[in-house]
Structure formats: structure tokens, C-alpha cells
PDB file of C-alpha atoms in Angstrom:
ATOM      1  CA  MET A1056     -56.058  50.813 -21.273  1.00 49.00           C
ATOM      2  CA  THR A1057     -54.313  47.920 -19.564  1.00 57.00           C
ATOM      3  CA  GLN A1058     -56.190  45.490 -17.408  1.00 65.00           C
ATOM      4  CA  ASN A1059     -54.850  44.632 -13.967  1.00 75.00           C
ATOM      5  CA  VAL A1060     -54.534  41.016 -12.899  1.00 76.00           C
ATOM      6  CA  CYS A1061     -54.316  39.418  -9.477  1.00 77.00           C
ATOM      7  CA  PRO A1062     -50.706  38.475  -8.673  1.00 72.00           C
ATOM      8  CA  GLN A1063     -51.968  35.375  -6.776  1.00 72.00           C
ATOM      9  CA  CYS A1064     -54.348  33.695  -9.269  1.00 73.00           C
ATOM     10  CA  GLY A1065     -53.991  35.786 -12.444  1.00 73.00           C
ATOM     11  CA  ALA A1066     -57.697  36.699 -12.628  1.00 75.00           C
ATOM     12  CA  PRO A1067     -58.641  40.130 -14.014  1.00 77.00           C
ATOM     13  CA  ILE A1068     -59.168  42.795 -11.346  1.00 77.00           C
ATOM     14  CA  GLU A1069     -61.381  45.838 -11.614  1.00 77.00           C
ATOM     15  CA  ALA A1070     -59.742  49.223 -11.120  1.00 76.00           C
ATOM     16  CA  GLY A1071     -59.853  50.213  -7.457  1.00 76.00           C
ATOM     17  CA  ALA A1072     -60.653  46.709  -6.174  1.00 77.00           C
ATOM     18  CA  VAL A1073     -59.617  45.979  -2.590  1.00 78.00           C
ATOM     19  CA  GLU A1074     -59.440  42.201  -2.995  1.00 78.00           C
ATOM     20  CA  CYS A1075     -59.559  39.658  -5.803  1.00 77.00           C
ATOM     21  CA  LYS A1076     -63.110  38.403  -6.331  1.00 75.00           C
ATOM     22  CA  PHE A1077     -61.853  34.951  -7.355  1.00 73.00           C
ATOM     23  CA  CYS A1078     -59.200  34.040  -4.797  1.00 74.00           C
ATOM     24  CA  GLY A1079     -59.984  36.576  -2.052  1.00 73.00           C
ATOM     25  CA  GLU A1080     -56.421  37.904  -1.939  1.00 74.00           C
ATOM     26  CA  ARG A1081     -56.294  41.372  -0.347  1.00 75.00           C
ATOM     27  CA  LEU A1082     -54.798  44.004  -2.621  1.00 74.00           C
ATOM     28  CA  THR A1083     -53.435  47.450  -1.984  1.00 68.00           C
ATOM     29  CA  VAL A1084     -54.100  49.929  -4.753  1.00 54.00           C
ATOM     30  CA  ALA A1085     -51.458  52.600  -5.193  1.00 51.00           C
ATOM     31  CA  GLN A1086     -51.935  55.328  -7.750  1.00 43.00           C
ATOM     32  CA  ASN A1087     -49.175  56.989  -9.731  1.00 43.00           C
ATOM     33  CA  VAL A1088     -49.939  60.670 -10.169  1.00 38.00           C
ATOM     34  CA  GLN A1089     -47.882  62.205 -12.927  1.00 43.00           C
ATOM     35  CA  PRO A1090     -48.489  65.922 -13.479  1.00 44.00           C
ATOM     36  CA  GLN A1091     -47.351  65.773 -17.146  1.00 48.00           C
ATOM     37  CA  GLN A1092     -50.295  63.620 -18.263  1.00 51.00           C
ATOM     38  CA  PRO A1093     -53.893  64.820 -17.895  1.00 52.00           C
ATOM     39  CA  GLN A1094     -55.185  61.220 -17.976  1.00 57.00           C
ATOM     40  CA  GLN A1095     -56.326  59.384 -14.867  1.00 57.00           C
ATOM     41  CA  PRO A1096     -53.508  57.538 -13.113  1.00 56.00           C
ATOM     42  CA  GLN A1097     -53.306  53.779 -13.632  1.00 55.00           C
ATOM     43  CA  PRO A1098     -53.563  51.844 -10.343  1.00 53.00           C
ATOM     44  CA  GLN A1099     -50.750  49.513  -9.412  1.00 53.00           C
ATOM     45  CA  VAL A1100     -51.612  46.340  -7.560  1.00 47.00           C
ATOM     46  CA  ILE A1101     -49.477  45.558  -4.550  1.00 46.00           C
ATOM     47  CA  ILE A1102     -50.126  42.255  -2.850  1.00 45.00           C
ATOM     48  CA  GLN A1103     -50.814  42.214   0.873  1.00 46.00           C
ATOM     49  CA  GLN A1104     -50.821  38.851   2.602  1.00 50.00           C
ATOM     50  CA  ALA A1105     -54.154  38.133   4.279  1.00 51.00           C
ATOM     51  CA  GLY A1106     -53.173  35.332   6.647  1.00 48.00           C
ATOM     52  CA  PRO A1107     -54.086  31.635   6.517  1.00 49.00           C
ATOM     53  CA  GLN A1108     -57.882  32.100   6.511  1.00 47.00           C
ATOM     54  CA  GLN A1109     -59.092  33.396   3.148  1.00 53.00           C
ATOM     55  CA  VAL A1110     -62.679  34.400   2.551  1.00 45.00           C
ATOM     56  CA  TYR A1111     -64.018  33.924  -0.963  1.00 56.00           C
ATOM     57  CA  MET A1112     -66.485  36.720  -1.645  1.00 64.00           C
ATOM     58  CA  THR A1113     -68.112  35.005  -4.637  1.00 71.00           C
ATOM     59  CA  GLY A1114     -67.697  31.459  -3.361  1.00 80.00           C
ATOM     60  CA  ILE A1115     -65.508  30.469  -6.312  1.00 83.00           C
ATOM     61  CA  ASN A1116     -62.507  28.512  -5.088  1.00 85.00           C
ATOM     62  CA  PRO A1117     -59.317  28.999  -7.137  1.00 87.00           C
ATOM     63  CA  ALA A1118     -58.442  25.347  -6.513  1.00 88.00           C
ATOM     64  CA  TRP A1119     -61.398  24.139  -8.604  1.00 90.00           C
ATOM     65  CA  PRO A1120     -60.465  22.743 -12.018  1.00 93.00           C
ATOM     66  CA  ILE A1121     -60.779  24.982 -15.066  1.00 94.00           C
ATOM     67  CA  LYS A1122     -63.478  23.843 -17.496  1.00 95.00           C
ATOM     68  CA  ASN A1123     -65.030  25.410 -20.579  1.00 95.00           C
ATOM     69  CA  LYS A1124     -68.778  26.048 -20.386  1.00 96.00           C
ATOM     70  CA  ILE A1125     -69.286  25.798 -24.155  1.00 96.00           C
ATOM     71  CA  VAL A1126     -67.471  22.463 -24.394  1.00 97.00           C
ATOM     72  CA  ALA A1127     -69.555  21.062 -21.525  1.00 97.00           C
ATOM     73  CA  GLY A1128     -72.775  22.267 -23.165  1.00 97.00           C
ATOM     74  CA  LEU A1129     -71.937  20.813 -26.574  1.00 98.00           C
ATOM     75  CA  LEU A1130     -70.867  17.502 -25.052  1.00 97.00           C
ATOM     76  CA  GLY A1131     -74.169  17.388 -23.162  1.00 97.00           C
ATOM     77  CA  ILE A1132     -76.182  18.059 -26.318  1.00 97.00           C
ATOM     78  CA  PHE A1133     -74.361  15.685 -28.671  1.00 97.00           C
ATOM     79  CA  LEU A1134     -72.898  12.970 -26.383  1.00 97.00           C
ATOM     80  CA  GLY A1135     -75.051  13.354 -23.273  1.00 96.00           C
ATOM     81  CA  GLY A1136     -76.677   9.979 -23.860  1.00 96.00           C
ATOM     82  CA  ILE A1137     -73.499   8.218 -22.782  1.00 96.00           C
ATOM     83  CA  GLY A1138     -72.573  10.764 -20.092  1.00 96.00           C
ATOM     84  CA  ILE A1139     -69.499  12.285 -21.694  1.00 97.00           C
ATOM     85  CA  HIS A1140     -70.389  15.740 -20.344  1.00 97.00           C
ATOM     86  CA  LYS A1141     -70.483  14.340 -16.799  1.00 96.00           C
ATOM     87  CA  PHE A1142     -67.056  12.766 -17.201  1.00 97.00           C
ATOM     88  CA  TYR A1143     -65.743  16.093 -18.563  1.00 97.00           C
ATOM     89  CA  MET A1144     -67.143  18.002 -15.579  1.00 96.00           C
ATOM     90  CA  GLY A1145     -65.443  15.578 -13.163  1.00 95.00           C
ATOM     91  CA  LYS A1146     -68.621  13.812 -11.987  1.00 95.00           C
ATOM     92  CA  ILE A1147     -67.437  10.285 -12.663  1.00 96.00           C
ATOM     93  CA  GLY A1148     -70.217   8.530 -10.731  1.00 96.00           C
ATOM     94  CA  MET A1149     -72.945  10.332 -12.676  1.00 96.00           C
ATOM     95  CA  GLY A1150     -71.089   9.592 -15.919  1.00 97.00           C
ATOM     96  CA  ILE A1151     -71.088   5.876 -15.119  1.00 97.00           C
ATOM     97  CA  LEU A1152     -74.808   6.046 -14.247  1.00 97.00           C
ATOM     98  CA  TYR A1153     -75.550   7.674 -17.611  1.00 97.00           C
ATOM     99  CA  LEU A1154     -73.437   5.017 -19.340  1.00 96.00           C
ATOM    100  CA  VAL A1155     -75.245   2.144 -17.593  1.00 96.00           C
ATOM    101  CA  PHE A1156     -78.694   3.448 -18.575  1.00 96.00           C
ATOM    102  CA  CYS A1157     -77.787   4.744 -22.045  1.00 96.00           C
ATOM    103  CA  TRP A1158     -79.788   1.934 -23.674  1.00 96.00           C
ATOM    104  CA  THR A1159     -83.052   3.426 -22.342  1.00 96.00           C
ATOM    105  CA  GLY A1160     -82.638   6.778 -24.112  1.00 96.00           C
ATOM    106  CA  ILE A1161     -83.467   8.704 -20.938  1.00 96.00           C
ATOM    107  CA  PRO A1162     -79.866   9.907 -20.375  1.00 97.00           C
ATOM    108  CA  ALA A1163     -79.857  11.299 -23.937  1.00 97.00           C
ATOM    109  CA  ILE A1164     -82.894  13.460 -23.169  1.00 97.00           C
ATOM    110  CA  ILE A1165     -81.490  14.576 -19.808  1.00 97.00           C
ATOM    111  CA  GLY A1166     -78.054  15.226 -21.341  1.00 97.00           C
ATOM    112  CA  PHE A1167     -79.614  17.368 -24.069  1.00 98.00           C
ATOM    113  CA  ILE A1168     -81.477  19.433 -21.462  1.00 97.00           C
ATOM    114  CA  GLU A1169     -78.355  19.755 -19.289  1.00 97.00           C
ATOM    115  CA  GLY A1170     -76.344  20.894 -22.310  1.00 97.00           C
ATOM    116  CA  ILE A1171     -78.883  23.658 -22.994  1.00 97.00           C
ATOM    117  CA  ILE A1172     -78.797  24.653 -19.314  1.00 97.00           C
ATOM    118  CA  TYR A1173     -74.975  24.804 -19.361  1.00 97.00           C
ATOM    119  CA  LEU A1174     -75.006  27.064 -22.410  1.00 97.00           C
ATOM    120  CA  CYS A1175     -77.778  29.345 -21.104  1.00 97.00           C
ATOM    121  CA  SER A1176     -76.489  29.803 -17.542  1.00 95.00           C
ATOM    122  CA  ASN A1177     -74.301  32.762 -16.678  1.00 94.00           C
ATOM    123  CA  ASP A1178     -70.652  32.208 -15.824  1.00 92.00           C
ATOM    124  CA  GLU A1179     -70.907  32.655 -12.056  1.00 91.00           C
ATOM    125  CA  ASN A1180     -73.864  30.282 -11.642  1.00 92.00           C
ATOM    126  CA  PHE A1181     -72.155  27.687 -13.851  1.00 94.00           C
ATOM    127  CA  GLN A1182     -69.010  27.865 -11.729  1.00 92.00           C
ATOM    128  CA  LEU A1183     -70.797  27.684  -8.375  1.00 91.00           C
ATOM    129  CA  LYS A1184     -73.166  24.874  -9.353  1.00 92.00           C
ATOM    130  CA  ASN A1185     -70.515  22.649 -10.924  1.00 93.00           C
ATOM    131  CA  HIS A1186     -67.538  23.595  -8.673  1.00 91.00           C
ATOM    132  CA  VAL A1187     -65.358  24.577 -11.615  1.00 93.00           C
ATOM    133  CA  ARG A1188     -63.698  27.730 -12.872  1.00 91.00           C
ATOM    134  CA  ILE A1189     -64.203  28.977 -16.396  1.00 89.00           C
ATOM    135  CA  GLY A1190     -61.083  29.026 -18.507  1.00 77.00           C
TER     136      GLY A1190
END
């Protein structure tokens, strides 16, 4: 069984979806009915332009940078004391703050906890909270 992808952002699309849940692009689903095969027809995705105003159903913006949740979590656990996980996530100011106070040991504890939170959170919450997409 092949998986359909959005022609706009390349994200996987569920069968029968009306619009992409990542970029909000409206899709038209056309079904090929072939009488020779008893299987269900595979939907074809045809793009339909939705105008300049796009609504993101999940709140995940396709313009956000792609980051890996596991990498962020491991950086938080092992190098969180100097703020490497914050630099990786694109929060430069927080990374500098962690770096300035690394001598106290407090950023190491907070970084460890944040690393565990990154690894334990589900994908959608991780993306919405940190304004990134998972790649």
C-alpha cells in the first residue's frame, strides 16, 4: 500500500483527507475505479489552490525549521549544562543564559529535566511548544 504525500510540503497524507494537516493545502481526492481489481481504489491527490490566506489546522507552520526530537533530548541530558540543546533548538538567547550560569550547576539540572521532557513529549506537542517541525 503506497502512502500519499502532500504535493506542497511533502508531508504524509491520510487516505481521503481534504487538506494537508501540516501546511493546510486543500486537496481534491479523486478515486480510480478499475473493475478488473477487487481491491479498494487508491486515491489520487490533486492540488487545489486555496488562495493567499492559509489556515493551519494543527498550528504547525511548514516554515518552521526541521529539528530532531531525539537529538534535542540527548543534547539536553548530556550537554544541557552549557545550553547546547537551546542553541540546537534555535533559542540563542536562552543558550547564552545557560552558558553564562553554567558554573552554578543549575543549568545542568534544568537541561537534564528539559531533555527528559523533550524525549517524553509527543510529536505534536514538541512541535507546537518549540516552533519546529520534526524531521
